[in-house]
mmCIF file of C-alpha atoms and ligand atoms in Angstrom:
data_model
loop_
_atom_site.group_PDB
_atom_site.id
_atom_site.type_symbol
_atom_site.label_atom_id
_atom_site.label_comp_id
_atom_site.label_asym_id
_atom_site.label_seq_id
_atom_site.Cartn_x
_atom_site.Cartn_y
_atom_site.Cartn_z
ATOM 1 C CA UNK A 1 -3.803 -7.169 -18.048
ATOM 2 C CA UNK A 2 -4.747 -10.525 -19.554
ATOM 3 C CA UNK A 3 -8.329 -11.370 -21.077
ATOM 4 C CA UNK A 4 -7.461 -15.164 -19.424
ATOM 5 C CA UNK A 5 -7.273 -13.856 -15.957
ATOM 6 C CA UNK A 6 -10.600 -13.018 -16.035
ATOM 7 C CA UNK A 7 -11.229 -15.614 -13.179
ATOM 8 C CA UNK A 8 -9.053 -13.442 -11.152
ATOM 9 C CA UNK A 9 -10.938 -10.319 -11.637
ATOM 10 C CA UNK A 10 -14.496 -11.929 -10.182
ATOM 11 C CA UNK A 11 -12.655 -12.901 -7.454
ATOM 12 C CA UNK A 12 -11.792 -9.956 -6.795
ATOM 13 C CA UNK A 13 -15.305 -8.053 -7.410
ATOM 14 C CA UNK A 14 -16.920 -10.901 -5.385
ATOM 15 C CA UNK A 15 -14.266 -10.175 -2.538
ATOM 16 C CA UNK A 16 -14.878 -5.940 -2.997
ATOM 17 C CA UNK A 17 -18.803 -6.616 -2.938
ATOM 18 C CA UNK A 18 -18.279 -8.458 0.617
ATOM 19 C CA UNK A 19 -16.247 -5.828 1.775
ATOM 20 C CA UNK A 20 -18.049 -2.580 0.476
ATOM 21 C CA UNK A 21 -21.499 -3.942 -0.728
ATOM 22 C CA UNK A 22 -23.098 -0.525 -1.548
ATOM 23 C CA UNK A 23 -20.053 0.739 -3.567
ATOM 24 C CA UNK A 24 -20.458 0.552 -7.709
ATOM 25 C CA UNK A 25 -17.501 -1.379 -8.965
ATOM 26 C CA UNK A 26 -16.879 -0.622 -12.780
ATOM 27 C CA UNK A 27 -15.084 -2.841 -14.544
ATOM 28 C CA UNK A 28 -13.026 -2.164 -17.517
ATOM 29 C CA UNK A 29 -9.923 -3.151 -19.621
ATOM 30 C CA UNK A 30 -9.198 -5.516 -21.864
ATOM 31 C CA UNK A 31 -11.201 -8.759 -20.782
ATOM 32 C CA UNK A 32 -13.950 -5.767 -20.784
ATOM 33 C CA UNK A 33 -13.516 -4.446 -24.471
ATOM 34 C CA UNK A 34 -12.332 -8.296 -25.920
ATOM 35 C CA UNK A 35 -14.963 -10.012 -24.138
ATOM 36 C CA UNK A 36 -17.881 -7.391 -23.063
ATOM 37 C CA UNK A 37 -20.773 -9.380 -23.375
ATOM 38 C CA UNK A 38 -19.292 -12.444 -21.144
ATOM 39 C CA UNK A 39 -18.020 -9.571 -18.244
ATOM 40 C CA UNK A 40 -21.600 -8.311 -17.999
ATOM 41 C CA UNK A 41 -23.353 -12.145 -17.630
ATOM 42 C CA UNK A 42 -20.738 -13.294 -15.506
ATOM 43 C CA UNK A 43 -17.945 -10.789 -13.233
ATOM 44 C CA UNK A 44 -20.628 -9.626 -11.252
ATOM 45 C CA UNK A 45 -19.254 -5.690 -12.000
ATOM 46 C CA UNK A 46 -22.058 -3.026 -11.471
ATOM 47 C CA UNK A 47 -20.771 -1.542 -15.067
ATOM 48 C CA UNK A 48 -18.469 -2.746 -17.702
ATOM 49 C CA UNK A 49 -17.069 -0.015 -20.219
ATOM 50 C CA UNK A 50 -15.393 -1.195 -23.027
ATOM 51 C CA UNK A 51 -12.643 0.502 -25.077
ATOM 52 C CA UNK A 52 -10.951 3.696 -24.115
ATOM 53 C CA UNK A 53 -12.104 4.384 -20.685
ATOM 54 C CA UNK A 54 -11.212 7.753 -19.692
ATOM 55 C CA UNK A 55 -14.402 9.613 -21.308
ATOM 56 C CA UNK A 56 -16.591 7.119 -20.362
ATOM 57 C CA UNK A 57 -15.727 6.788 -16.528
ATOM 58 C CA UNK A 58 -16.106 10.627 -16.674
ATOM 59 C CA UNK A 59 -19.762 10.054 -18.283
ATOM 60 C CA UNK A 60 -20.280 7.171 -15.613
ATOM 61 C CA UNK A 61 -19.634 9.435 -13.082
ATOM 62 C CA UNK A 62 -22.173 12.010 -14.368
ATOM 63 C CA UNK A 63 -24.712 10.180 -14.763
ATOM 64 C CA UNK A 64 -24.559 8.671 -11.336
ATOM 65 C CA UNK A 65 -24.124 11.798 -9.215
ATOM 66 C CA UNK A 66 -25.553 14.436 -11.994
ATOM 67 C CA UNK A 67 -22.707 16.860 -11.747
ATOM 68 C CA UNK A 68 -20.372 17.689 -14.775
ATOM 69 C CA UNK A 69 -16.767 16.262 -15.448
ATOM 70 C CA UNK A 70 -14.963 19.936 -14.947
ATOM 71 C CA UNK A 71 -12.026 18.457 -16.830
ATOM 72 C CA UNK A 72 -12.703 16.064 -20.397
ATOM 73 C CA UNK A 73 -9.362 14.653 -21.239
ATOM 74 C CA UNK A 74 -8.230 13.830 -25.273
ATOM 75 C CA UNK A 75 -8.087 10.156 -25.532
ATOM 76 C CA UNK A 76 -6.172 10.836 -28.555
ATOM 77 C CA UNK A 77 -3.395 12.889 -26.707
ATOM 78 C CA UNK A 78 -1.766 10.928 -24.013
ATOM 79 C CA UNK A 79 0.316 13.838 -22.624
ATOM 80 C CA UNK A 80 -3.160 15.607 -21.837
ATOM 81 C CA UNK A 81 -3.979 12.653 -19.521
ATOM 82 C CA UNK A 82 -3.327 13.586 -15.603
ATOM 83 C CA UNK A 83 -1.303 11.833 -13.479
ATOM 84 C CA UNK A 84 -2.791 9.098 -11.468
ATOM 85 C CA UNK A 85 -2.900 10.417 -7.805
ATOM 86 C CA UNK A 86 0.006 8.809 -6.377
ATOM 87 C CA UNK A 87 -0.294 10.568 -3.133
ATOM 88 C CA UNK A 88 -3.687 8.339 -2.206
ATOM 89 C CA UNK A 89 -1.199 5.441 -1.538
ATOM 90 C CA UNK A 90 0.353 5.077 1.712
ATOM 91 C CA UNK A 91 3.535 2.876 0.831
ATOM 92 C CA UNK A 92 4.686 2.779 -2.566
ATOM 93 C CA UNK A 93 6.963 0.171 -4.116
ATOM 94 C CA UNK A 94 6.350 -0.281 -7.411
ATOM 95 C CA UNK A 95 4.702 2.612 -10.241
ATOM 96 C CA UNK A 96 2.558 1.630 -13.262
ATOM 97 C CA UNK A 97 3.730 4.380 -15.584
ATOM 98 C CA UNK A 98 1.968 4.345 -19.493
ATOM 99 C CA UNK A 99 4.855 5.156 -21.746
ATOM 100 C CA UNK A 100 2.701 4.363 -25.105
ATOM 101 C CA UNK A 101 -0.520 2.660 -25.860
ATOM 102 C CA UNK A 102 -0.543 0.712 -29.136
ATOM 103 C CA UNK A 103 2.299 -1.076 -30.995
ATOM 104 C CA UNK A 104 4.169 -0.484 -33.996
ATOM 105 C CA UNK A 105 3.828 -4.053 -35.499
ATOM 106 C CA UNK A 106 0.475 -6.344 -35.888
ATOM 107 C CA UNK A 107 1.727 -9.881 -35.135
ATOM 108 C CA UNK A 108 -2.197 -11.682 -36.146
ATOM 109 C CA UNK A 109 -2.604 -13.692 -32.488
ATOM 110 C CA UNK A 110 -2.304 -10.266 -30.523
ATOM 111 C CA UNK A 111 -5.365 -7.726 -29.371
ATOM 112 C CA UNK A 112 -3.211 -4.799 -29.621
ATOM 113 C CA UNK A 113 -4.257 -3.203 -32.874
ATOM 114 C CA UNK A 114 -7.834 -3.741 -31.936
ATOM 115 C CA UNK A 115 -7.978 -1.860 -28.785
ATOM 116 C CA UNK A 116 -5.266 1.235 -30.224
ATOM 117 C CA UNK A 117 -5.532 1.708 -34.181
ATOM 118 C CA UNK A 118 -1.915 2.912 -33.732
ATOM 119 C CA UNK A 119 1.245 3.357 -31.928
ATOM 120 C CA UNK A 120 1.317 6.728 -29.496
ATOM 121 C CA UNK A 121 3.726 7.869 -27.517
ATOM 122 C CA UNK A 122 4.131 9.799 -24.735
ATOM 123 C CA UNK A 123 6.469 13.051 -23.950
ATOM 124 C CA UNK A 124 9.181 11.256 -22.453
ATOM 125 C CA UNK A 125 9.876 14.476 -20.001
ATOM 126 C CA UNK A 126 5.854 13.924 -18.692
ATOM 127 C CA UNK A 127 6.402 10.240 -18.276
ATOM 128 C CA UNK A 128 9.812 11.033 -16.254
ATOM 129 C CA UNK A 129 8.062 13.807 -14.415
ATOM 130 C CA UNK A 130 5.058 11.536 -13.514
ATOM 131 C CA UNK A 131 7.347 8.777 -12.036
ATOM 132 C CA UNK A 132 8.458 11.417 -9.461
ATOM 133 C CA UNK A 133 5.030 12.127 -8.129
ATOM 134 C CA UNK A 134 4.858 8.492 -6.852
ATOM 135 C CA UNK A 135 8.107 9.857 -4.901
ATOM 136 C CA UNK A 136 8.651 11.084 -1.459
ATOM 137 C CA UNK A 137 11.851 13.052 -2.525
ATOM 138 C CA UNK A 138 11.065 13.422 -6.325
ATOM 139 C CA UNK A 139 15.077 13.911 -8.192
HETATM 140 S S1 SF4 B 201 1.480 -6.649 -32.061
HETATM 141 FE FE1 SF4 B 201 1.287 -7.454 -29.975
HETATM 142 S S2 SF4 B 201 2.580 -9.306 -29.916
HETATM 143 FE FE2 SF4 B 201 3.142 -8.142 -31.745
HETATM 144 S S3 SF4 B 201 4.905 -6.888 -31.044
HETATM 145 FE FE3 SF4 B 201 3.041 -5.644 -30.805
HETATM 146 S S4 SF4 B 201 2.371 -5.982 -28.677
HETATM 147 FE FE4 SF4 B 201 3.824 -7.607 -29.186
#
């Protein structure tokens, strides 16, 4: 969430590569896109993608396993993003939800307008809709 957390995030790939040493981590976000050349001396990440990542996971993913993305989502349109799968977790507390990416205003100390050139929304009824996947008895 923060580019100064970075330390953080090695800890955790270092931790992941003890654990699961043959898996591919990919690292992305913004520490990734603000500082890409530092992530790929230093986090220890298999692959860093920086910027929008959902079109370049899905090119990732091709070109490690060969087989094409049967669904290419518009960065541009946030409502044609799918839902996270939600039902992969076992116990759920808490939901990241994306309302919006961007920000109406560009105060000069803050990323923002450098990694969304400008404010989206998205359908409130899909972001509603989305929190109830992440339930066990959706309202
Ligand atoms: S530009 Fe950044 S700091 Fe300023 S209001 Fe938007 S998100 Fe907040």
């Amino acid at each position: 969430m923060m580019t100064y957390w970075y330390p953080g995030v090695f800890e955790a790939i270092k931790i992941i590569k003890e654990a699961l040493p043959s898996v591919p981590i990919v690292l992305g976000g913004k520490y990734a896109t603000l500082c890409y050349d530092h992530a790929i001396k230093y986090s220890g990440a298999d692959f860093v993608i920086s910027g929008a990542g959902e079109k370049q996971v899905l090119q990732l993913l091709q070109d490690l396993f060969g087989e094409e993305p049967f669904f290419m989502p518009d960065s541009e349109d946030l409502d044609s993003l799918p839902y996270p799968a939600f039902d992969l977790i076992r116990k759920i507390d808490q939901l990241p939800i994306t309302t919006s990416r961007g920000c109406p205003y560009s105060c000069s100390y803050c990323a923002s307008h450098i990694f969304n050139d400008r404010f989206r929304r998205r359908n409130p009824i899909k972001v509603v809709d989305e929190s109830n996947t992440g339930k066990k008895n959706p309202v």
